[in-house]
Tab-separated table of C-alpha atoms in Angstrom:
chain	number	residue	atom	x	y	z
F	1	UNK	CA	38.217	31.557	31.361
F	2	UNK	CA	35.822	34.469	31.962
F	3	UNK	CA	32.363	33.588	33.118
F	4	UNK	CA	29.330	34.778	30.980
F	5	UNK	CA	27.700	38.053	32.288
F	6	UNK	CA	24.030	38.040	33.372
F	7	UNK	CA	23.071	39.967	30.265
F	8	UNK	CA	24.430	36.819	28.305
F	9	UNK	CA	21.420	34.709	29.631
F	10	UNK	CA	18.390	37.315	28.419
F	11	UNK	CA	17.706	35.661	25.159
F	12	UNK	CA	17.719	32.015	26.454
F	13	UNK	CA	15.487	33.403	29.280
F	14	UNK	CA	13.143	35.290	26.824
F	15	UNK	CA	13.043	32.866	24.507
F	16	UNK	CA	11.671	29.833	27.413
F	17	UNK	CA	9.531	32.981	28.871
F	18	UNK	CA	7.625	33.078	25.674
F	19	UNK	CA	7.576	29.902	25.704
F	20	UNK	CA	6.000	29.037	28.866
F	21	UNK	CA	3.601	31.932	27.921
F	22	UNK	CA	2.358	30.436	24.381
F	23	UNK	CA	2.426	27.132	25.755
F	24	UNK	CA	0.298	28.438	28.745
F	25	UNK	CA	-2.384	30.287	26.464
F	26	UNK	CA	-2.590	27.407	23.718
F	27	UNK	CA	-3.407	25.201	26.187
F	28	UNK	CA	-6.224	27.563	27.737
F	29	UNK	CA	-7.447	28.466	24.085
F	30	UNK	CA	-7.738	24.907	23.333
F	31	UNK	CA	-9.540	23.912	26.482
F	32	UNK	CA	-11.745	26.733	25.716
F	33	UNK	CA	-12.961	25.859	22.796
F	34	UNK	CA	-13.183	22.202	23.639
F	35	UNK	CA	-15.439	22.976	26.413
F	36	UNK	CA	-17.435	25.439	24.386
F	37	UNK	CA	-17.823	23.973	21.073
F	38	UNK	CA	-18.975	20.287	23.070
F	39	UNK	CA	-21.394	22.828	25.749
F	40	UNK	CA	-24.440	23.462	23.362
F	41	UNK	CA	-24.195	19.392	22.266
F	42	UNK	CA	-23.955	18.521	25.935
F	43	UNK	CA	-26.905	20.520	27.070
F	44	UNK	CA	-29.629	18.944	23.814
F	45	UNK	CA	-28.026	15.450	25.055
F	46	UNK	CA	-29.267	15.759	28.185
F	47	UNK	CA	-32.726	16.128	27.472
F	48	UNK	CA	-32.544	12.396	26.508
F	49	UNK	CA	-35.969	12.137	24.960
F	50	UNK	CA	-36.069	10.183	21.780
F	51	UNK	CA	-39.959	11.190	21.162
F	52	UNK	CA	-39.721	15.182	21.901
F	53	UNK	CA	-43.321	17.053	21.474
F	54	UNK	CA	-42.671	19.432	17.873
F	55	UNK	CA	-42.224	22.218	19.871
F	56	UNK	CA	-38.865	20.800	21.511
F	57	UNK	CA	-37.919	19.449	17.964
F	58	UNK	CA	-38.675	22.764	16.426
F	59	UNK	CA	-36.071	24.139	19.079
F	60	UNK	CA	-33.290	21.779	18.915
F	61	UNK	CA	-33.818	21.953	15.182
F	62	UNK	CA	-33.530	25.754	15.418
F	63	UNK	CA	-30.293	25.565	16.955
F	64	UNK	CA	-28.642	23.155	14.728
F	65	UNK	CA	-29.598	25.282	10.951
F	66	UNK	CA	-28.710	29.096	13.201
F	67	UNK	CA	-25.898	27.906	15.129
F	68	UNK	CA	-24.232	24.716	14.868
F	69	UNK	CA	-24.372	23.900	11.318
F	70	UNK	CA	-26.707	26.918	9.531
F	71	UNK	CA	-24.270	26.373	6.323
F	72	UNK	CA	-24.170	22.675	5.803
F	73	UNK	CA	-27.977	22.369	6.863
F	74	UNK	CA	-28.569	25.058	3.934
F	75	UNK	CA	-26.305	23.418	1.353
F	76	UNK	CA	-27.862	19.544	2.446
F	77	UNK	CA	-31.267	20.988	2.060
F	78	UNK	CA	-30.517	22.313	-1.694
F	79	UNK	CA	-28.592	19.259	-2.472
F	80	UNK	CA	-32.223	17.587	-1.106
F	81	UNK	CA	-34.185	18.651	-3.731
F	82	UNK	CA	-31.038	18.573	-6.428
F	83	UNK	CA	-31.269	14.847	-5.417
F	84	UNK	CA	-35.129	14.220	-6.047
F	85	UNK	CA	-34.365	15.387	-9.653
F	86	UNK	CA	-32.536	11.809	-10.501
F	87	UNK	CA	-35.742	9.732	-10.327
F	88	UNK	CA	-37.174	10.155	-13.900
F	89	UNK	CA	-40.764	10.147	-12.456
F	90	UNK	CA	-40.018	13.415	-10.495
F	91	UNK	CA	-37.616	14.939	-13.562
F	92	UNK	CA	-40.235	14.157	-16.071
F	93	UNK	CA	-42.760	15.952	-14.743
F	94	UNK	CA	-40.578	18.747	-14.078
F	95	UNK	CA	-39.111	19.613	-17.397
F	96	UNK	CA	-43.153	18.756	-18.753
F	97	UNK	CA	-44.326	21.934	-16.686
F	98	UNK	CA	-41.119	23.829	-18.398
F	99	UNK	CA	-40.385	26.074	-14.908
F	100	UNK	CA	-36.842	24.768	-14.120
F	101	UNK	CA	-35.690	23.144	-17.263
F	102	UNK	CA	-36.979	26.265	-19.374
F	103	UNK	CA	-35.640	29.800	-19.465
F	104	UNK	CA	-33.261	31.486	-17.104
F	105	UNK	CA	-35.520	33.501	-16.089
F	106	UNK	CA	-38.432	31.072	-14.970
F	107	UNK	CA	-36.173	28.318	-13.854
F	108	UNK	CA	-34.622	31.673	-10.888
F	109	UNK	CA	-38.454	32.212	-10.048
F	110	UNK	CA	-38.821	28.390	-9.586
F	111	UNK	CA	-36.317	28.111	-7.426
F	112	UNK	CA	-37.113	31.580	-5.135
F	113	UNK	CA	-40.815	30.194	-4.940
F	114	UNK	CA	-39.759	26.869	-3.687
F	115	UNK	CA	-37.205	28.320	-1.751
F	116	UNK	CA	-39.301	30.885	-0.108
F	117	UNK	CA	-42.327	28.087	0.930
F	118	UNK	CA	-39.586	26.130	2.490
F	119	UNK	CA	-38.067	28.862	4.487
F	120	UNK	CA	-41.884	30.054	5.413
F	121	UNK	CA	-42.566	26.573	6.141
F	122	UNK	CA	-39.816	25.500	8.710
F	123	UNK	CA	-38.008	28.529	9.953
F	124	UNK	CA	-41.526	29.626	11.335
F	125	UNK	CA	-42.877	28.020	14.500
F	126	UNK	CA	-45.306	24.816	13.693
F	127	UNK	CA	-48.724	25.997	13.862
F	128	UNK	CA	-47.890	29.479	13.133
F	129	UNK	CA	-49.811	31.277	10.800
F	130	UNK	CA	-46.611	32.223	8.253
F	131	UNK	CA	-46.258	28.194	8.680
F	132	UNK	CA	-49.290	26.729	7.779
F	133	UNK	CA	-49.845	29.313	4.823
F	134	UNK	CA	-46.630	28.008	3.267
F	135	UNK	CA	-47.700	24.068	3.843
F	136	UNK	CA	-51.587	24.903	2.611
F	137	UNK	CA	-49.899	26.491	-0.390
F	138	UNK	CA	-47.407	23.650	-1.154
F	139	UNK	CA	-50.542	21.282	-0.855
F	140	UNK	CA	-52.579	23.332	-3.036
F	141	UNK	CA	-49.473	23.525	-5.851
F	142	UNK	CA	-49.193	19.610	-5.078
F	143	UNK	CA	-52.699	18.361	-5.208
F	144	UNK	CA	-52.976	19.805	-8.509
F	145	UNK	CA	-50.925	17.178	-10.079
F	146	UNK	CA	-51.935	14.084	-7.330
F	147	UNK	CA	-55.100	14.449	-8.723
F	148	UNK	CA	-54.497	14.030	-11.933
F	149	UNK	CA	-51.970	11.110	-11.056
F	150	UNK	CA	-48.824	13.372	-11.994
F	151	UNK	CA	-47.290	13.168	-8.561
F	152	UNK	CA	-46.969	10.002	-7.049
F	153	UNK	CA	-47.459	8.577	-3.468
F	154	UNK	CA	-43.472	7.471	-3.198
F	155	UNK	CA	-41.685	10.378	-5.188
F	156	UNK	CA	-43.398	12.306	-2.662
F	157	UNK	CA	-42.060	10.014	0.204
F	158	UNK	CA	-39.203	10.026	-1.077
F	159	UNK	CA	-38.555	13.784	-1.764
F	160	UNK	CA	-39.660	14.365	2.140
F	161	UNK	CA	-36.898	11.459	2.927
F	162	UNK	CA	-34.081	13.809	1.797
F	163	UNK	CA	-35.253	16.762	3.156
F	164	UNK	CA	-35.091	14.667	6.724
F	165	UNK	CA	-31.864	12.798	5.888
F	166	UNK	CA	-29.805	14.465	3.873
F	167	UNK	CA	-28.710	17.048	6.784
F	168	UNK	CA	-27.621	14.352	9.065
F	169	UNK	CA	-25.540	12.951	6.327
F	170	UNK	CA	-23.663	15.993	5.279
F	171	UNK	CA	-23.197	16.935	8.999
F	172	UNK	CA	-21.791	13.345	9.235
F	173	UNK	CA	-19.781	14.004	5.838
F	174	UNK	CA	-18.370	17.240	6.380
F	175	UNK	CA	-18.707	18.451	10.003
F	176	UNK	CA	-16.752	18.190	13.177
F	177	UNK	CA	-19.141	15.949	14.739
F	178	UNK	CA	-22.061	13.888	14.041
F	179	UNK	CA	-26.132	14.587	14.921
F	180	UNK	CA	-26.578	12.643	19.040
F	181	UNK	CA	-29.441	10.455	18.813
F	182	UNK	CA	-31.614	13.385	19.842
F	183	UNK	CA	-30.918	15.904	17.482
F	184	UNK	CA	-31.934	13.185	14.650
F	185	UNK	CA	-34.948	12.302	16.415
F	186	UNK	CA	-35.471	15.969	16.953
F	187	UNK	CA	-35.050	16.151	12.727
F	188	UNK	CA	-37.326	13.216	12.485
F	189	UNK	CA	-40.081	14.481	14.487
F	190	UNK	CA	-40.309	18.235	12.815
F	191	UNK	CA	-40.203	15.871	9.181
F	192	UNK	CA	-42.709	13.263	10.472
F	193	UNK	CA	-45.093	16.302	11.969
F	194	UNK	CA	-44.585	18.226	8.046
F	195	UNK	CA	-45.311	14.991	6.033
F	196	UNK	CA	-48.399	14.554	8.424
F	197	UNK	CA	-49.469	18.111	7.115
F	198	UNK	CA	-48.229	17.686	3.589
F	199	UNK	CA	-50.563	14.648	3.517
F	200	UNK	CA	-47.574	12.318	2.414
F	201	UNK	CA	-48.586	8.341	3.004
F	202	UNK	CA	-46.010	6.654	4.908
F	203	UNK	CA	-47.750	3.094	4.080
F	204	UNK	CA	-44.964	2.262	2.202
F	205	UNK	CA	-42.381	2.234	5.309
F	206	UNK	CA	-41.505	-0.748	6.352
F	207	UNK	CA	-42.708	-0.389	10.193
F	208	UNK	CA	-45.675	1.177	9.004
F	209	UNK	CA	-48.616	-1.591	9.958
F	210	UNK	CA	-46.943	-1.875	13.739
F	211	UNK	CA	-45.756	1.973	14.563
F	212	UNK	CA	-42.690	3.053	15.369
F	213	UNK	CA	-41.710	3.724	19.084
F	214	UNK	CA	-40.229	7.001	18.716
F	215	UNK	CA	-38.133	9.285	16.241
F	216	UNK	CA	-35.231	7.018	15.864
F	217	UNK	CA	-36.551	4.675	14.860
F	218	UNK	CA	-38.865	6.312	12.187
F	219	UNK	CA	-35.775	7.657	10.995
F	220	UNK	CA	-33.929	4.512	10.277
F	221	UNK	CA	-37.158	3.039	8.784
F	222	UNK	CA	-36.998	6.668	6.572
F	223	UNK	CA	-33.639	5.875	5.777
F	224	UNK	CA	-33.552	2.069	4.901
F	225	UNK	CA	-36.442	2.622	2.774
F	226	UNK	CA	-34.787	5.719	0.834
F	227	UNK	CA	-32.054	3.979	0.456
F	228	UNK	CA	-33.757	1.166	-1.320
F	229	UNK	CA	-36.172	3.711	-3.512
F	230	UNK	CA	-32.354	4.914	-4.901
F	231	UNK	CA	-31.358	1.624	-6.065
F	232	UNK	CA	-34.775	0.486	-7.865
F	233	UNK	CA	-35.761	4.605	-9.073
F	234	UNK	CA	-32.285	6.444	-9.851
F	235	UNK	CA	-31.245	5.059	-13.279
F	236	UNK	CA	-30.057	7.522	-16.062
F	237	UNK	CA	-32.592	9.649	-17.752
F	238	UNK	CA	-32.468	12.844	-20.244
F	239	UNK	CA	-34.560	14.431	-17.967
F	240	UNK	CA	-32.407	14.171	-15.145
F	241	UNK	CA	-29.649	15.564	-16.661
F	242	UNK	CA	-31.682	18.346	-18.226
F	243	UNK	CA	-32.515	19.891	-14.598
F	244	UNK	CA	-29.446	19.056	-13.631
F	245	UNK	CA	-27.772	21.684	-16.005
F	246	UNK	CA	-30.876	24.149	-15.036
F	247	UNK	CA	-29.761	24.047	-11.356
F	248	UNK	CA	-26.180	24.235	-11.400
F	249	UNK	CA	-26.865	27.234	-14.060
F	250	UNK	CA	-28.671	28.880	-10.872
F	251	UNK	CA	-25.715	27.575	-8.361
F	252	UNK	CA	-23.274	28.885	-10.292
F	253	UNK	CA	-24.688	31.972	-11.117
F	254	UNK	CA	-21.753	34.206	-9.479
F	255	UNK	CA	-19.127	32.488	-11.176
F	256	UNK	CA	-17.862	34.282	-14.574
F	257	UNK	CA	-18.611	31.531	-17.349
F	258	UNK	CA	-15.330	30.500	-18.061
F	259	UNK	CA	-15.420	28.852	-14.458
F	260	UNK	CA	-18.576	26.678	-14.709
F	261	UNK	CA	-16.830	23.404	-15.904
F	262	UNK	CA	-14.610	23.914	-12.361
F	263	UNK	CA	-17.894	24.680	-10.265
F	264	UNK	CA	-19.752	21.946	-11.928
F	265	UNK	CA	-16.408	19.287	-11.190
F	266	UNK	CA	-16.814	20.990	-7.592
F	267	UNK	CA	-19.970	20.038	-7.083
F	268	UNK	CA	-19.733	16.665	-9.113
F	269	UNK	CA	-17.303	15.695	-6.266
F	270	UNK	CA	-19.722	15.819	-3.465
F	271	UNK	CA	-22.470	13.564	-5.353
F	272	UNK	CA	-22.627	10.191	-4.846
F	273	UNK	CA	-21.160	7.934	-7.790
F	274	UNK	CA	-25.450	6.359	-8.720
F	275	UNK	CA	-26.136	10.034	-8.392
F	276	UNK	CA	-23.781	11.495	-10.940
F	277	UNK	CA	-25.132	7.835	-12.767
F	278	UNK	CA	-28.552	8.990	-13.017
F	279	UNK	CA	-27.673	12.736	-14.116
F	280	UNK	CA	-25.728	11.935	-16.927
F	281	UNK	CA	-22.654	13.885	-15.231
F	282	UNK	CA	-19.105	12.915	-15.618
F	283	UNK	CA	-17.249	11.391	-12.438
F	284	UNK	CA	-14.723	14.814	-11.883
F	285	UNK	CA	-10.843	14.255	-12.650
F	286	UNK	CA	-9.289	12.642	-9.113
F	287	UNK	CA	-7.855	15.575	-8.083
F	288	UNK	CA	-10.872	17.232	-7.181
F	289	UNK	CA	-12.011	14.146	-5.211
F	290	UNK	CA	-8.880	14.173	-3.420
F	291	UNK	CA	-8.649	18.202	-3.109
F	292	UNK	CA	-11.910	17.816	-1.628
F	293	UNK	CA	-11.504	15.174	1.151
F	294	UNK	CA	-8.499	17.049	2.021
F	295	UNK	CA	-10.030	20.325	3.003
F	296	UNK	CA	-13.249	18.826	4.637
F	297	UNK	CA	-10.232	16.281	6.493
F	298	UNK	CA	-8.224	19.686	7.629
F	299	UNK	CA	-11.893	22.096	7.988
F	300	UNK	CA	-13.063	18.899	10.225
F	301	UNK	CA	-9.906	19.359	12.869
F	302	UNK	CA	-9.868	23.118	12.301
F	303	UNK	CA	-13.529	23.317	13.697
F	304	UNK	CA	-13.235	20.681	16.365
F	305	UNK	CA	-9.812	22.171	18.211
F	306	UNK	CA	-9.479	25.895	17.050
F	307	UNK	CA	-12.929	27.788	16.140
F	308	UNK	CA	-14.793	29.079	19.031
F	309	UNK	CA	-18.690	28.001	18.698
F	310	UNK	CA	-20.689	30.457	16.611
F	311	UNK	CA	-22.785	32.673	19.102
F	312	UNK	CA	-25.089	34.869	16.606
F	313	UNK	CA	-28.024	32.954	14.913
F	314	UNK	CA	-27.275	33.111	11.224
F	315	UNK	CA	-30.988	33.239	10.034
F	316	UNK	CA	-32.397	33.363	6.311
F	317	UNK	CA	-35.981	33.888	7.688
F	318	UNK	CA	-37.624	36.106	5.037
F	319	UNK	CA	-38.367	39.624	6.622
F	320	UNK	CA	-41.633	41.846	6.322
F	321	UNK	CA	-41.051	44.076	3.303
F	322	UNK	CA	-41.759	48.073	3.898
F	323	UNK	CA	-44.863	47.592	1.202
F	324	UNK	CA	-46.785	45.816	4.028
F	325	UNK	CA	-50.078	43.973	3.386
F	326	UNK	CA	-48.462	40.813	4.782
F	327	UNK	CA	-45.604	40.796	1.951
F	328	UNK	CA	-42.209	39.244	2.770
F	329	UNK	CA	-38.704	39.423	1.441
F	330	UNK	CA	-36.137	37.394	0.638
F	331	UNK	CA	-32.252	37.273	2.050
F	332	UNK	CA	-30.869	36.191	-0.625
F	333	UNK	CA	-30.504	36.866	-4.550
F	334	UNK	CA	-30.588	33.539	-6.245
F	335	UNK	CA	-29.646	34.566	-9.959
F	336	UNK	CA	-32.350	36.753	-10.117
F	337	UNK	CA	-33.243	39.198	-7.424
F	338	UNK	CA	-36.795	37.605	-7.178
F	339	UNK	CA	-38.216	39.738	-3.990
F	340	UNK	CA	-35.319	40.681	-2.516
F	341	UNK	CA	-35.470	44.614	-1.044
F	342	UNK	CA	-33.211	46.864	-2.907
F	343	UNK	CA	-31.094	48.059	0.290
F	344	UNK	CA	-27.895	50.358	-0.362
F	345	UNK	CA	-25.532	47.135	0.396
F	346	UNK	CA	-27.959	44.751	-2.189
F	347	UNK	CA	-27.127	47.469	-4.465
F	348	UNK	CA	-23.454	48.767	-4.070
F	349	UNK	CA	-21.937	45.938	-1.940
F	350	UNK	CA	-19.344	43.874	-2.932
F	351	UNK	CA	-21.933	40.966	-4.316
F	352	UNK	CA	-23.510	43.793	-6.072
F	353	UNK	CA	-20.666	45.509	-7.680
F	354	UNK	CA	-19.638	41.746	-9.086
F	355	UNK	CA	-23.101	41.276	-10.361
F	356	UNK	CA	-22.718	44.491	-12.037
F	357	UNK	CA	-19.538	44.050	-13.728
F	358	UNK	CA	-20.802	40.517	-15.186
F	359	UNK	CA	-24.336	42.973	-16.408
F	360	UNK	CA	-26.344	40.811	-14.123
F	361	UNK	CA	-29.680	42.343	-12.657
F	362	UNK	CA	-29.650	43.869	-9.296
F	363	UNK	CA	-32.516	44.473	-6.404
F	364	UNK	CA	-34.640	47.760	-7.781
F	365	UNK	CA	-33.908	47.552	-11.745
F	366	UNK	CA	-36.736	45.969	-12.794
F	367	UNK	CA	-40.059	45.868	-10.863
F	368	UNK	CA	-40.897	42.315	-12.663
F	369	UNK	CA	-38.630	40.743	-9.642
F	370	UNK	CA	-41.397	41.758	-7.001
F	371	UNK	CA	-39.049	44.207	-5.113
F	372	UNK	CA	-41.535	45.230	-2.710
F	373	UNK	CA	-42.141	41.312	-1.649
F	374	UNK	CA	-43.718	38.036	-2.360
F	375	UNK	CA	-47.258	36.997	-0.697
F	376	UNK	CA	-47.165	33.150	0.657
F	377	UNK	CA	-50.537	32.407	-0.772
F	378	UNK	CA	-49.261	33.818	-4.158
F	379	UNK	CA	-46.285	31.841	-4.727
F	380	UNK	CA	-45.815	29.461	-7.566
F	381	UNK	CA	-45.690	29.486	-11.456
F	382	UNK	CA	-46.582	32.557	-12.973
F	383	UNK	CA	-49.763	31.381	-14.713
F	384	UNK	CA	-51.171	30.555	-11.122
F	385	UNK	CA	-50.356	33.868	-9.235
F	386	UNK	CA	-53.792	35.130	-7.427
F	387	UNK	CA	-55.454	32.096	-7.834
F	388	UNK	CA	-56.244	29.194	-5.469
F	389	UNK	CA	-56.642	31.635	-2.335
F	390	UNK	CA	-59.663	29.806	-1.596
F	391	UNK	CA	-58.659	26.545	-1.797
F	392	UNK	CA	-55.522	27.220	0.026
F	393	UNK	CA	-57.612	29.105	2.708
F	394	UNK	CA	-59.315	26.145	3.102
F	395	UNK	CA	-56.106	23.995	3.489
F	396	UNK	CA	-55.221	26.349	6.213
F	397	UNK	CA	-58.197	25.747	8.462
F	398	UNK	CA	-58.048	22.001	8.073
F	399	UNK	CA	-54.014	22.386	9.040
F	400	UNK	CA	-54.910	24.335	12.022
F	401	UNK	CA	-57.577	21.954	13.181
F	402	UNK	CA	-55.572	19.507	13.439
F	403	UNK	CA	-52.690	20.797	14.823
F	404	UNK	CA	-51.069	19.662	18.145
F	405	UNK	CA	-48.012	20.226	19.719
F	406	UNK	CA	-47.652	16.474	21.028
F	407	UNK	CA	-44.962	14.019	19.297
F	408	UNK	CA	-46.808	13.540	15.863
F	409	UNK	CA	-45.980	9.016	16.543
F	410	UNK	CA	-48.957	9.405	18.797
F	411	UNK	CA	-51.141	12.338	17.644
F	412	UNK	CA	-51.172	11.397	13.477
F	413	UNK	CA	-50.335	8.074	12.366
């Protein structure tokens, strides 16, 4: 029997080479990104402080909307204020002022105002002036209707409980790990320190009359309380459902209208069953339940053991427009390119050339969309642009008075 030549053995060789090689690299690759995607967790954890001063907050919370989670903390804080819209008392008063249940065209401008104060409000450092000209104008908008005893004391309470808690849950929900203790007290703190300057009573909490010791625990307090508003407050209502329609109109603006019932059974499948209740919105076919707790099953492990961290912030800070005079632009089109700079890519890009073929409106068509920028102090419903700058300056010096960059459990109770 002849013995096999050496050349006979090359493939067996090359193939356990190859082996030993992939094997070799997987297992560094996945170390890797173990060790990296845990490093920028492991470093806030250490801090340990479960009542950081607003300037820590403001950084940890920094880091979790630009790098760890920038998509789900954007989509959580939409879904916020999609949420506040199934309590009647807040959806009443809503479609009475006509700005998001009315026309296309002033429901956009409702939603790039409110976006736009938001994004002034806490992408800017606390105490800055871009900051505290976005809260003084959201008072001054507010205390127009508190006065008149539109706006109640708990819708407001409970609108500032989302924008605190819903992040947390949808990182819970959909990411590859949960908020440590400090990020939420970090969340709590910046929320606690913007009700404090949005002048919203936390009286009804239950651990109002003794204090809370920290963060934490305010946020547990936030969130039992919230929870409880839901089951009294969120019952069906025609006016729920009526914004409800408004906003995912807006959502789904970039989807060609033979898609909306699949965007709207989409998004049906991430709201909560007393949500979809309250809206007067159909519980979606169980496919796209199950579809959907699939992917965010297989996007969770995907994250956790194969994607490298992200290392560029992903920012939607509005920039200074080229018009000057203190004007800002938006990043984003949001149905209608309220503010947003005409730029070659907002123009031809591949967004643009979609919005285009559907005969949408694009950056630089029509001046009416404020190309050249928005001014904080002039945000709001049309009828109210250039007026209020006094009051609103006035808001701004009391803000600034009594600012501090302590934890706001011991400076404002």
């Amino acid at each position: 029997m002849d013995e096999p030549h050496p050349i006979d053995f090359l493939p067996t060789m090359a193939i356990q080479y190859w082996t030993v090689l992939l094997s070799t690299a997987a297992t560094v690759y996945f170390t890797f990104v173990h060790l990296l995607r845990y490093r920028r967790a492991q470093s806030i954890g250490q801090q340990k402080s479960l009542d950081p001063s607003i300037a820590t907050a403001f950084s940890i919370h920094n880091d979790l909307i630009s790098l760890e989670f920038p998509s789900t903390f954007s989509l959580a804080t939409t879904f916020a204020l999609f949420k506040a819209y199934g309590i009647p008392s807040i959806s009443s008063l809503l479609v009475a002022t006509n700005q998001l249940a009315g026309p296309p065209l002033s429901s956009s401008k409702r939603y790039a105002d409110t976006g736009a104060l938001l994004l002034e409000a806490v992408l800017n450092e606390p105490g800055s002036p871009r900051s505290v000209e976005a809260l003084a104008r959201i008072n001054w908008l507010h205390d127009r209707h508190r006065k008149r005893g539109s706006i109640r004391d708990e819708d407001m309470l409970y609108t500032l409980s989302l924008f605190a808690l819903e992040p947390m849950r949808w990182v819970k929900k959909f990411e590859w790990r949960e908020l440590s203790d400090v990020e939420v007290a970090a969340v709590g703190t910046l929320w606690k320190y913007y009700g404090n300057a949005l002048k919203v009573p936390f009286e009804a909490l239950p651990g109002h009359g003794k204090g809370w010791k920290n963060a934490l625990e305010w946020m547990a307090d936030l969130e039992s309380w919230s929870r409880g508003y839901e089951d009294e407050h969120m019952i069906p209502a025609d006016s729920n459902h009526r914004l409800a329609e408004a906003t995912l109109r807006v959502l789904l603006w970039k989807m060609p209208t033979f898609m909306h019932g699949f965007g709207k059974n989409i998004f049906a499948s991430v709201m909560e069953e007393k949500l979809r209740n309250a809206m007067l919105i159909p519980t979606p076919p169980s496919i796209y339940l199950q579809t959907m707790s699939l992917l965010v099953a297989v996007r969770k492990i995907f994250l956790r053991h194969f994607s490298l961290p992200r290392y560029r912030r992903l920012t939607r800070m509005p920039t200074p427009s080229p018009a000057g005079e203190g004007r800002l632009n938006l990043p984003r089109v949001r149905m209608h390119p309220w503010y947003i700079l005409p730029t070659f890519k907002k123009r031809w890009g591949l967004s643009a050339l979609s919005t285009r073929l559907r005969g949408g409106v694009l950056p630089g068509d029509d001046d009416k969309f404020m190309p050249y920028g928005f001014l904080t102090r002039e945000l709001g419903p049309m009828g109210l642009v250039g007026k209020g700058h006094d009051e609103v300056q006035e808001e701004v010096n009391r803000l600034e008075s009594s600012r501090g960059n302590g934890c706001p459990f011991t400076l404002i109770q």
